[in-house]
mmCIF file of C-alpha atoms and ligand atoms in Angstrom:
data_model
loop_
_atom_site.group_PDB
_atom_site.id
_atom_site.type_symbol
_atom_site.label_atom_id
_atom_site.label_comp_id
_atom_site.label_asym_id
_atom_site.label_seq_id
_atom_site.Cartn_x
_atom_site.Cartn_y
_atom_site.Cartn_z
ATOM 1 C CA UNK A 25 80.023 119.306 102.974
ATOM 2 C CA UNK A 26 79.556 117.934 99.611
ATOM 3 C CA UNK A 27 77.480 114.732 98.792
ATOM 4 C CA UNK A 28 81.311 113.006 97.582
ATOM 5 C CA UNK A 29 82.910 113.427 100.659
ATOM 6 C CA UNK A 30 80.738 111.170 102.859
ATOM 7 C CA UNK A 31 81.741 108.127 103.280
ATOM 8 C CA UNK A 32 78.196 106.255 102.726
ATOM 9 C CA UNK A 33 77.655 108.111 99.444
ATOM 10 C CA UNK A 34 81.323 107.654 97.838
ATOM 11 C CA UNK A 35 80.317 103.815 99.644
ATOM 12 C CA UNK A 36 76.927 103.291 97.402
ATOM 13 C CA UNK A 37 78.059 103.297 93.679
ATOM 14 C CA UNK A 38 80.730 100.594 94.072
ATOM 15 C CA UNK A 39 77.915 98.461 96.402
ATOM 16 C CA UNK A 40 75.631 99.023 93.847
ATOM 17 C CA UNK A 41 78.342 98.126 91.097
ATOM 18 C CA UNK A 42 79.634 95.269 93.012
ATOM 19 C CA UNK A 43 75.927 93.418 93.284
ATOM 20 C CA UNK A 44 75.597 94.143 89.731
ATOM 21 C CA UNK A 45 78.777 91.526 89.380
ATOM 22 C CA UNK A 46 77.853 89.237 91.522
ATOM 23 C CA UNK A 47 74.077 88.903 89.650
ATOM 24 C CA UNK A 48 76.060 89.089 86.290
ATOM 25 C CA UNK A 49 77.750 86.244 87.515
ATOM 26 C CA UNK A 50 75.415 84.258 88.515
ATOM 27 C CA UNK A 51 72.892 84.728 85.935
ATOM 28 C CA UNK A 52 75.722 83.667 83.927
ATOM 29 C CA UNK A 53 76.912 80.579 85.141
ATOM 30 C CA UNK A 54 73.414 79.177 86.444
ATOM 31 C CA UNK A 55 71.162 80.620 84.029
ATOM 32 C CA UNK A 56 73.273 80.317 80.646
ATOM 33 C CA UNK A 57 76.251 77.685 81.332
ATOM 34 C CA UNK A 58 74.066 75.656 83.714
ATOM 35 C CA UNK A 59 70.510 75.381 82.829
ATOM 36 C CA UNK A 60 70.819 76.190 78.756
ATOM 37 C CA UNK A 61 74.505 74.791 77.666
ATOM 38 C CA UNK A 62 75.065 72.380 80.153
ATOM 39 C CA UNK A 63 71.817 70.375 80.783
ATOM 40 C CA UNK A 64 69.360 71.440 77.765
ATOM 41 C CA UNK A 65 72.316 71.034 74.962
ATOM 42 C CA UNK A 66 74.166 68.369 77.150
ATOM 43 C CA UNK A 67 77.284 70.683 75.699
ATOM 44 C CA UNK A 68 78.926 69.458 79.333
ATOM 45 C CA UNK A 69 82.323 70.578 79.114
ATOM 46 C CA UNK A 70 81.579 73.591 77.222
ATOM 47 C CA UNK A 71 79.596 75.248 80.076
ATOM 48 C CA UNK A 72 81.825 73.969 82.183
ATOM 49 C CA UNK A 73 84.693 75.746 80.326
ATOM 50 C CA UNK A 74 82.421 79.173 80.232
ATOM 51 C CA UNK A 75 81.638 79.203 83.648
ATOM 52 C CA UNK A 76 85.156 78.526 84.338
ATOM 53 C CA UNK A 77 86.680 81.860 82.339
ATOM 54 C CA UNK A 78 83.913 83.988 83.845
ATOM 55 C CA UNK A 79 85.138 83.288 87.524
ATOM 56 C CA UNK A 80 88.695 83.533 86.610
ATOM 57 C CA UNK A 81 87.440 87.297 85.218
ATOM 58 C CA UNK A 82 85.513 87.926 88.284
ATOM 59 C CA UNK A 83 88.329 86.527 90.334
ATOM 60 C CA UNK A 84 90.756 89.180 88.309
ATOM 61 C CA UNK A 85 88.172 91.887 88.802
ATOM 62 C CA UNK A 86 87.570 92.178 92.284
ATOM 63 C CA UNK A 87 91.137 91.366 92.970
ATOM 64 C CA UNK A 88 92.578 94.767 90.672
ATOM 65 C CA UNK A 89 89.669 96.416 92.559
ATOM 66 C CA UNK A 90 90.636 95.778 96.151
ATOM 67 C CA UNK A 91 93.961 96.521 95.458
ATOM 68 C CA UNK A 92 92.940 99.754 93.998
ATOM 69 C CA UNK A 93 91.355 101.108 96.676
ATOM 70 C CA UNK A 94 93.935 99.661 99.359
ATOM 71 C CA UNK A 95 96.900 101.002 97.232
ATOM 72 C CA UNK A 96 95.030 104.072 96.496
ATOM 73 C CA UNK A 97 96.714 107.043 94.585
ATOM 74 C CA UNK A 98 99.873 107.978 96.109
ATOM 75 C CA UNK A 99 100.281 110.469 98.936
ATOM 76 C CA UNK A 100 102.994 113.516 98.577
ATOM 77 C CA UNK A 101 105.626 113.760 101.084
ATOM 78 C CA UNK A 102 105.402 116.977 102.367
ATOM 79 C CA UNK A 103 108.107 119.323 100.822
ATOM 80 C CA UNK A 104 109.236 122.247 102.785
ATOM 81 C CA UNK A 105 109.248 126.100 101.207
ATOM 82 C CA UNK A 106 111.985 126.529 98.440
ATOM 83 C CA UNK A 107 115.217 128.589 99.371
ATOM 84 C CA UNK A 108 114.355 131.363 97.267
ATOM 85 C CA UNK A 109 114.365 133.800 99.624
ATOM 86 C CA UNK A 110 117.934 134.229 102.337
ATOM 87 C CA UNK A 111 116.925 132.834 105.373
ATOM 88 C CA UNK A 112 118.529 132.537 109.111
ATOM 89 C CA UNK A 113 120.211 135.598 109.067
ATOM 90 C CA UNK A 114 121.091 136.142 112.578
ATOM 91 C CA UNK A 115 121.250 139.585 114.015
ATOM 92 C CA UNK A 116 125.379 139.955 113.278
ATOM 93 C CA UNK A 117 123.784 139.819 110.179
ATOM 94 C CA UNK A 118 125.928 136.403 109.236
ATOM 95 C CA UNK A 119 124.202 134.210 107.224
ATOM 96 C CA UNK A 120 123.585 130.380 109.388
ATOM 97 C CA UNK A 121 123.496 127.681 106.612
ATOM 98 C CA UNK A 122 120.388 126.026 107.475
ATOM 99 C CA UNK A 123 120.645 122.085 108.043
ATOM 100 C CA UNK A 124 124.305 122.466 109.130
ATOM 101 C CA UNK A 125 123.452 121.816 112.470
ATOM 102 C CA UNK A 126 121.658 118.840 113.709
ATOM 103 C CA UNK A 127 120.118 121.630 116.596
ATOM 104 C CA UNK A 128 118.246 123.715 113.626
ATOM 105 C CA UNK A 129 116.702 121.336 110.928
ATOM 106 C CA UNK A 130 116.394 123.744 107.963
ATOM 107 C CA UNK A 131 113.126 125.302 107.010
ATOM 108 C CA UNK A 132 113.810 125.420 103.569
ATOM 109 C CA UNK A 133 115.183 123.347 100.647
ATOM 110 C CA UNK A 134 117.098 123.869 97.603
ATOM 111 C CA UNK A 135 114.744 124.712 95.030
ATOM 112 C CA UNK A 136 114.432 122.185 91.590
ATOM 113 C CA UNK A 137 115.330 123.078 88.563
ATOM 114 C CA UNK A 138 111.938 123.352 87.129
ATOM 115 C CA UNK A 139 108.858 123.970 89.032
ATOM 116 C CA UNK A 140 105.219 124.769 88.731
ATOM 117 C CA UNK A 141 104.601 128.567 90.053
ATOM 118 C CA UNK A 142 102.992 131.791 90.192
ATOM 119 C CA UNK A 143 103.430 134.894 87.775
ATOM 120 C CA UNK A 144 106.325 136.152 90.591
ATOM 121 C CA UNK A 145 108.292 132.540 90.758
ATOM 122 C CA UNK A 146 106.996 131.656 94.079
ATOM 123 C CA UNK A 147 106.146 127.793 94.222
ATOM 124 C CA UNK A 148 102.129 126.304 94.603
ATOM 125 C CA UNK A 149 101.410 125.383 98.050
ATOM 126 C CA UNK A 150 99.118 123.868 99.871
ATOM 127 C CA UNK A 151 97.817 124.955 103.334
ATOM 128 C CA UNK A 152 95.699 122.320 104.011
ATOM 129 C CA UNK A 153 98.864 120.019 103.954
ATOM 130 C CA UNK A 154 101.107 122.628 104.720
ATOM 131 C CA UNK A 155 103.423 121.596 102.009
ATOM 132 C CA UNK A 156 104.475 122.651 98.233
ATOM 133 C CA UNK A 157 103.090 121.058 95.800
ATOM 134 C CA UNK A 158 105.262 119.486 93.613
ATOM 135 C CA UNK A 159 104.656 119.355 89.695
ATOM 136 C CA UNK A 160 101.286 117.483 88.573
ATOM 137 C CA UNK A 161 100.320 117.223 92.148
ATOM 138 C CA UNK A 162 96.657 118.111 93.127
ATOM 139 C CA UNK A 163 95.091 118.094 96.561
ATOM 140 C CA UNK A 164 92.125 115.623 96.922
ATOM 141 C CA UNK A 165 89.411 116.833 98.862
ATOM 142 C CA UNK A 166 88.121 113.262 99.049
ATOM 143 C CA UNK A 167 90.710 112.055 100.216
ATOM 144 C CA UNK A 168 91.915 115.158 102.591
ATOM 145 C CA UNK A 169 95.917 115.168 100.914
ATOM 146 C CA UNK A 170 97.725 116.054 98.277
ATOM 147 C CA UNK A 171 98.101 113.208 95.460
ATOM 148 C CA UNK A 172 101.094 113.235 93.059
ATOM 149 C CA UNK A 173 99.695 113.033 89.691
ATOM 150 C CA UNK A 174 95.914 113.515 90.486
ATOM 151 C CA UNK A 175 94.249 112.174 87.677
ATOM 152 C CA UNK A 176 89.954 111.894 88.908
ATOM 153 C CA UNK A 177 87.987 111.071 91.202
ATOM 154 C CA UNK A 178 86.399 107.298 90.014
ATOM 155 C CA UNK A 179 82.916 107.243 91.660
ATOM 156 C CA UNK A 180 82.236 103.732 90.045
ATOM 157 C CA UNK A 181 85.355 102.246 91.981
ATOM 158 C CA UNK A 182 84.905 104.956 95.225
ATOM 159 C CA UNK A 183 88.627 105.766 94.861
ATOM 160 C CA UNK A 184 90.712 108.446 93.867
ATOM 161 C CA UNK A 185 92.819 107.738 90.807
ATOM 162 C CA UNK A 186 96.919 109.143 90.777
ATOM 163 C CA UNK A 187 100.212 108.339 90.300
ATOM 164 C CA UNK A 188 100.385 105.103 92.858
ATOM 165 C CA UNK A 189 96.771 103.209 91.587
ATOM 166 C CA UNK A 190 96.905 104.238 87.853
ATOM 167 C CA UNK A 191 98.013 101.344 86.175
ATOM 168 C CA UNK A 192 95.317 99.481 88.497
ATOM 169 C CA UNK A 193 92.885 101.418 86.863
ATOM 170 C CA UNK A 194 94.084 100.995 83.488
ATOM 171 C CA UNK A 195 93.892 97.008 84.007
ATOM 172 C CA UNK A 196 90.431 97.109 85.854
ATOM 173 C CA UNK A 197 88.824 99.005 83.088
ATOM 174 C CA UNK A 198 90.768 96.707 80.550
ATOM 175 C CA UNK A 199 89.597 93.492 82.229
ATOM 176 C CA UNK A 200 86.041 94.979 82.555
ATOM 177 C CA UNK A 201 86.180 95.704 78.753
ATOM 178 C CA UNK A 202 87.312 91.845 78.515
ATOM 179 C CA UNK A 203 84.446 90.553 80.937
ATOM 180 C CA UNK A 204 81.988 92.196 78.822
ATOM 181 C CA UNK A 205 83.165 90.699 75.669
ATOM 182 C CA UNK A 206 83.262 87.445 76.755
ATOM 183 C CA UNK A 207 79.571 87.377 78.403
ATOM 184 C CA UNK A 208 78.306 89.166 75.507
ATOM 185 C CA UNK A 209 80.191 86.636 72.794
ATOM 186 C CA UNK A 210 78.836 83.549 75.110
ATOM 187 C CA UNK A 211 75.326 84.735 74.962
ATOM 188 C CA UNK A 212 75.140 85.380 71.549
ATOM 189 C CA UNK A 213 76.397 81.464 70.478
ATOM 190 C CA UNK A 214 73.875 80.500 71.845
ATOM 191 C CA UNK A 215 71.128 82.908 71.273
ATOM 192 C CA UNK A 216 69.632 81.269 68.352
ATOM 193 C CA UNK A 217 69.720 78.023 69.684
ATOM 194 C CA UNK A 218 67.738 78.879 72.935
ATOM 195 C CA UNK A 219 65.306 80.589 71.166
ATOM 196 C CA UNK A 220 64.479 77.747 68.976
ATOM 197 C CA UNK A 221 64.543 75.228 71.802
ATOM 198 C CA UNK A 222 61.748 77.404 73.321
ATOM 199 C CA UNK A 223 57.581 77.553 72.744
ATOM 200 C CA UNK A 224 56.466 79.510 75.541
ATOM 201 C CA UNK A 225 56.648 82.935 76.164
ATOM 202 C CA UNK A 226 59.494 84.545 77.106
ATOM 203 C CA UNK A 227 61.525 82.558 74.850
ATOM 204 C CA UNK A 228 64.740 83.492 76.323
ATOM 205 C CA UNK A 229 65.055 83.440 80.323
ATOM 206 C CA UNK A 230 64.716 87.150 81.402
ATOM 207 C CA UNK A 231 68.104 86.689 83.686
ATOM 208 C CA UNK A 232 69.849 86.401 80.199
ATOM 209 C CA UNK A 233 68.400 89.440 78.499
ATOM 210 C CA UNK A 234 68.824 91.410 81.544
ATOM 211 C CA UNK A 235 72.894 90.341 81.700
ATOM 212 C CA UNK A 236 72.897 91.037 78.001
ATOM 213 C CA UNK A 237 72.056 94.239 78.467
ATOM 214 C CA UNK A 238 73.784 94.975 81.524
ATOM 215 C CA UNK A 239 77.086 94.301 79.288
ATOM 216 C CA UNK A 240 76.049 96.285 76.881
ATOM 217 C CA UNK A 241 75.171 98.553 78.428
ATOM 218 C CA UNK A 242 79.369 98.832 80.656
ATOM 219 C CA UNK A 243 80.924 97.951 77.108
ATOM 220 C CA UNK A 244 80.031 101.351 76.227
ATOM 221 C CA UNK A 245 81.161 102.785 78.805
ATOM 222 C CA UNK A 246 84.165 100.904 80.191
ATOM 223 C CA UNK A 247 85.346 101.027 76.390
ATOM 224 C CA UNK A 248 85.704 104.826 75.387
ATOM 225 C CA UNK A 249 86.629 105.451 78.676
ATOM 226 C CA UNK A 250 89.876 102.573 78.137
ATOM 227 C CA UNK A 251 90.450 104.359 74.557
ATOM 228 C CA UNK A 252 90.772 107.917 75.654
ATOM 229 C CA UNK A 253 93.174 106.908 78.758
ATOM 230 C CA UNK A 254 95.384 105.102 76.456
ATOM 231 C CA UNK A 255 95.426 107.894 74.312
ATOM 232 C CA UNK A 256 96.143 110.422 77.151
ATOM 233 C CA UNK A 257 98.958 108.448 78.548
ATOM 234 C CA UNK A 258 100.579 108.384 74.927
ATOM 235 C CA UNK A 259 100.657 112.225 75.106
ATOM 236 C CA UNK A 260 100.949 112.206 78.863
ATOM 237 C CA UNK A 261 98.354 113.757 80.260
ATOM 238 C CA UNK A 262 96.240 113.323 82.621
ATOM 239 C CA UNK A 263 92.511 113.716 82.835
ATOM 240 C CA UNK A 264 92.604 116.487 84.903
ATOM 241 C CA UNK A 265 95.038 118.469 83.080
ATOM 242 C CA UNK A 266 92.820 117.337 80.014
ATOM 243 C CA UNK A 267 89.611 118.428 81.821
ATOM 244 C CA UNK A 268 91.108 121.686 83.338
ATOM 245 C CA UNK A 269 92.289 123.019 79.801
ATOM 246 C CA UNK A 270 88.892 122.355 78.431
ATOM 247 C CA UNK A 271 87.351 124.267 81.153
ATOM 248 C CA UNK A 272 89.686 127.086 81.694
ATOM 249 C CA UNK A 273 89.193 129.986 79.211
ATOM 250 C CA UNK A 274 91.730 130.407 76.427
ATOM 251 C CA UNK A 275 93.199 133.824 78.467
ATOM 252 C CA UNK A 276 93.920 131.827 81.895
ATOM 253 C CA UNK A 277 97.509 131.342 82.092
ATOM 254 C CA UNK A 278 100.182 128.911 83.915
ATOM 255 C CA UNK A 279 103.917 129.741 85.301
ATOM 256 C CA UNK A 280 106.823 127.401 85.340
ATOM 257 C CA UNK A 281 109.752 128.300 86.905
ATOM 258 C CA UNK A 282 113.435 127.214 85.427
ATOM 259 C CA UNK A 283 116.768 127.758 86.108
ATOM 260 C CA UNK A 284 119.250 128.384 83.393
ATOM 261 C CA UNK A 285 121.833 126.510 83.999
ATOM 262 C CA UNK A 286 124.132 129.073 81.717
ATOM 263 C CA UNK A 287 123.798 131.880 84.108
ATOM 264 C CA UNK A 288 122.216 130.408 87.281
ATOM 265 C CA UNK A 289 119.604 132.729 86.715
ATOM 266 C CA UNK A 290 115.728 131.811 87.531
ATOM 267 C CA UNK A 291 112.937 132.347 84.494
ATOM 268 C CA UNK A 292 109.684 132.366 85.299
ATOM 269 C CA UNK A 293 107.448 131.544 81.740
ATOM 270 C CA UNK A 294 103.917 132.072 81.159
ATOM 271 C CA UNK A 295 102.234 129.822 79.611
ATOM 272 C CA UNK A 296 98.720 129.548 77.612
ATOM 273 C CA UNK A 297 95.832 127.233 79.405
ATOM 274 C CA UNK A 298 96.277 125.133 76.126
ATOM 275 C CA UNK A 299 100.129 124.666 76.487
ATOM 276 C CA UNK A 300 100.570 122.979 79.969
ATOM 277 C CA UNK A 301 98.756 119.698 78.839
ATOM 278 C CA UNK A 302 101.837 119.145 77.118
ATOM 279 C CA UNK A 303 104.270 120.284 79.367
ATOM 280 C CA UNK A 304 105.406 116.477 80.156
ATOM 281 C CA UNK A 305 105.197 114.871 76.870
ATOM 282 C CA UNK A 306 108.349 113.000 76.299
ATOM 283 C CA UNK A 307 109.255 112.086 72.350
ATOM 284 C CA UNK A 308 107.416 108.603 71.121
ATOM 285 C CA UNK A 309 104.832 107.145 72.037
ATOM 286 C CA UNK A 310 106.362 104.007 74.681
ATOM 287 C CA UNK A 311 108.091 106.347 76.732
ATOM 288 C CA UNK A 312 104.848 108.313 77.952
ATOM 289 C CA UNK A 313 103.245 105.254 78.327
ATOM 290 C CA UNK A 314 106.241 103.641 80.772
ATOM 291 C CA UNK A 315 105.895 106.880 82.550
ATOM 292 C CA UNK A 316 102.094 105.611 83.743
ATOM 293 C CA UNK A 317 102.475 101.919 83.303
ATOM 294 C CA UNK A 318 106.299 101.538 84.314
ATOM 295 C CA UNK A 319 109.294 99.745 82.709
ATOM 296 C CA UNK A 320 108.459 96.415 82.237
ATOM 297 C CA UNK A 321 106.222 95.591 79.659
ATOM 298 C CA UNK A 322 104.902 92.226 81.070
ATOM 299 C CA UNK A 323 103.378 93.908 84.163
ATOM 300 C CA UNK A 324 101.397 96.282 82.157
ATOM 301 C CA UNK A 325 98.693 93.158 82.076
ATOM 302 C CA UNK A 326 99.605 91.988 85.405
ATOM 303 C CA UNK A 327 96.779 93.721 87.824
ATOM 304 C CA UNK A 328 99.693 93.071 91.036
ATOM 305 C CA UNK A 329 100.663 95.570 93.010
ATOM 306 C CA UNK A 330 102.047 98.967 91.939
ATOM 307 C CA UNK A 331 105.073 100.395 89.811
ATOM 308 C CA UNK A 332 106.050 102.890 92.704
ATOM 309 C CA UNK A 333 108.642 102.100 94.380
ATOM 310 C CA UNK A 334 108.797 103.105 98.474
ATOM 311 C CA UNK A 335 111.300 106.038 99.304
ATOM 312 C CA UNK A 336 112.209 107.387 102.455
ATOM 313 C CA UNK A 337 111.200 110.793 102.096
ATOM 314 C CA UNK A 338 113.041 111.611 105.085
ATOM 315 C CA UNK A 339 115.179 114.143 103.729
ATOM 316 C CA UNK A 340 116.093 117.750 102.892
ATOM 317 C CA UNK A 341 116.496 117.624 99.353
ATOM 318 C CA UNK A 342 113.539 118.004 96.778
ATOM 319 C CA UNK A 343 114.532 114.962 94.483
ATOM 320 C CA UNK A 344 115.173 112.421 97.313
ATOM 321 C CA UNK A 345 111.445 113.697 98.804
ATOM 322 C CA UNK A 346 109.267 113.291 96.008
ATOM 323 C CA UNK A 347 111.733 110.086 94.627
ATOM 324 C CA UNK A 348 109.209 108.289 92.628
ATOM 325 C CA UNK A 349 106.969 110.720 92.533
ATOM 326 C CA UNK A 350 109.011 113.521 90.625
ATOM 327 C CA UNK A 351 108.130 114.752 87.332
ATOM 328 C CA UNK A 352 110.923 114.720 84.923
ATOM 329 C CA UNK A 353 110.759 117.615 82.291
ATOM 330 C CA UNK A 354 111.377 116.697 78.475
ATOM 331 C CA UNK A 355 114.393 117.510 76.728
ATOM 332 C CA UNK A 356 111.862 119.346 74.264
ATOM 333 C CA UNK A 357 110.140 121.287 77.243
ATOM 334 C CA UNK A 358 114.083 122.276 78.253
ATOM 335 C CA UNK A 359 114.985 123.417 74.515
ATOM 336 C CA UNK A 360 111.645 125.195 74.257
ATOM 337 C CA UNK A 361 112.760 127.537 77.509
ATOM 338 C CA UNK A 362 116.299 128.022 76.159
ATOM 339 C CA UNK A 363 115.010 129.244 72.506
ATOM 340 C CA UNK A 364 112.539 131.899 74.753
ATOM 341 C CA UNK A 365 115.367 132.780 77.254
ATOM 342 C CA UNK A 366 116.906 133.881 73.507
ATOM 343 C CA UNK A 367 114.210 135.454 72.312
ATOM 344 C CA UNK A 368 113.516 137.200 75.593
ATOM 345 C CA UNK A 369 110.186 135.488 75.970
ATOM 346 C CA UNK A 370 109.999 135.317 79.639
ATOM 347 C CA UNK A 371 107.786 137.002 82.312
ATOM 348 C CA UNK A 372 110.189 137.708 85.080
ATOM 349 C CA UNK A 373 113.923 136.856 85.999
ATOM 350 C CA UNK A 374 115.270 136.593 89.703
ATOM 351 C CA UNK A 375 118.474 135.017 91.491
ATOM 352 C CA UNK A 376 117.145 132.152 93.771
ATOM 353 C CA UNK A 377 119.130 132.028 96.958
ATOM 354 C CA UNK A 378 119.335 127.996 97.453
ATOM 355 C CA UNK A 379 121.026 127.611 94.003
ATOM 356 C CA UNK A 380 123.975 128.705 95.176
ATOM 357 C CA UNK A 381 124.098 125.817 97.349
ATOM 358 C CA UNK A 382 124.056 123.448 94.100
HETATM 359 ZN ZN1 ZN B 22 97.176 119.133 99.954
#
């Protein structure tokens, strides 16, 4: 078993990173706003005022950070095998149209339009879940299920990060840029003064220097690490897809499977390692964002709750399943295929059964 998966390990970077709050907090408000601006520069409702935004940041913080982990990234409904193949034919040879009766649930569904597969057309699955992935979706081994929209493991918040908890994340590491800011723009007001109000040796209290430091030290982390997400949700990606495209060599190859809606026929595409980080990029820049952040703008800086909806997944068709959780493909992704259907571009072609029930 890997050093990740147990629970004490994934358990010990967030204790670790949640002391290192609570000091930075306290050395804050009692040894800056407290000792230095409140009762050596008599500055009363200043430090009052500092200590004030700091807890309303810590406040924010730990809030966005429970709900992260209690949220958590979004489980897959499990999504049975896709009708590709006939099924149910009994021995008169007569085909039984599965889910027709209430006796014989079906064991298949009616396949999407577009899908992420194998060089043949046949969907990903998953046997530890027993169920197909559906486009984007990764299986945690953390976590022990498939998550829709992986996008990484966080061992700073001991969480997996997908399609539920992203927006969570994007506000935690925004109001962690914000916390550092503000200590770091506090202490250096009154840097000069502190020094100068000093003789002895050290002539600013240690606790300071240290939660300097400490800020500086997250600002340049938590920052590039806020950049490069907003820059990946602009082009929608996400940091796996961005990771596994670095990694994979440039002959490694992707499927998708689409049906033409012109002949009902099913193309399966090969694709190059560097092509499928852009396979969900929608045109302008707000609409990839909305797809990670949601709708409304106001609750992009609103660390409450999350934008996905609950769905009964209780069903027997694909779209209902994944609801909130489905991956719509861009009208340039759909153009794209048609111009290769033309140009016979494609690496195989097959009649899938269940689309005749469409
Ligand atoms: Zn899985």
């Amino acid at each position: 078993m890997a050093l990740e998966h147990h629970l004490w390990f994934r358990c010990l970077v967030p204790l670790v990173l949640l002391g290192l709050l609570c000091y930075a907090s306290w050395a804050f408000c009692y040894a800056l706003c407290y000792r230095e601006v409140y009762h050596k520069f008599g500055q009363k409702s200043i430090g009052v005022g500092l200590m004030f935004g700091q807890l309303v940041l810590v406040v924010v913080l730990i809030g966005t950070w429970s709900q992260l982990v209690a949220i958590g990234p979004g489980r897959q409904p499990k999504v049975l095998p896709f009708r590709i193949l006939p099924e149910n034919v009994n021995s008169d040879g007569e085909e039984e149209l599965s889910g027709k009766s209430p006796q014989h649930p079906p064991m298949t569904i009616v396949p999407p339009s577009l899908y992420q597969c194998d060089p043949q057309g046949y969907p990903l699955w998953c046997t530890a879940c027993q169920t197909i992935k559906g486009n984007r979706t990764h299986h945690s081994s953390t976590l022990g299920y498939c998550v829709p929209r992986f996008d990484h493991y966080c061992v700073w918040i001991g969480t997996v990060v997908g399609r539920k908890n992203y927006r969570l994340f994007m506000q935690f590491t925004m109001y962690a840029g914000w916390f550092c800011i503000f200590v770091i723009a506090s202490i250096a007001s009154f840097l000069r003064r502190m020094i100068a109000s000093r003789k002895d040796i050290p002539r600013v209290d240690p606790n300071i220097l240290v939660l300097l430091a400490l800020c500086c030290v997250f600002m340049l982390m938590v920052g590039p690490l806020f950049l490069s997400h907003c820059y990946y949700m602009a082009k929608n990606r996400t940091s796996l897809e961005v990771i596994a495209t670095k990694r994979r060599s440039k002959a490694t190859k992707n499927w998708l499977c689409y049906l033409n809606p012109v002949d009902g026929l099913r193309y399966v595409f090969e694709f190059k390692a560097l092509d499928t980080q852009d396979y969900w990029k929608k045109r302008g820049v707000l609409a990839n964002i909305k797809e990670f952040l949601g709708p409304q703008y106001w609750f992009w800086l609103v660390p409450l709750g999350t934008n996905i909806k609950t769905h009964d997944p209780n069903s027997f068709e694909y779209e209902v399943i994944l609801g909130p959780y489905q991956e719509v493909a861009s009208d340039q992704l759909r153009e794209l295929l048609h111009s290769r259907i033309a140009n016979g571009d494609f690496a195989a072609t097959f009649e899938a059964y269940g689309d005749k029930d469409k």
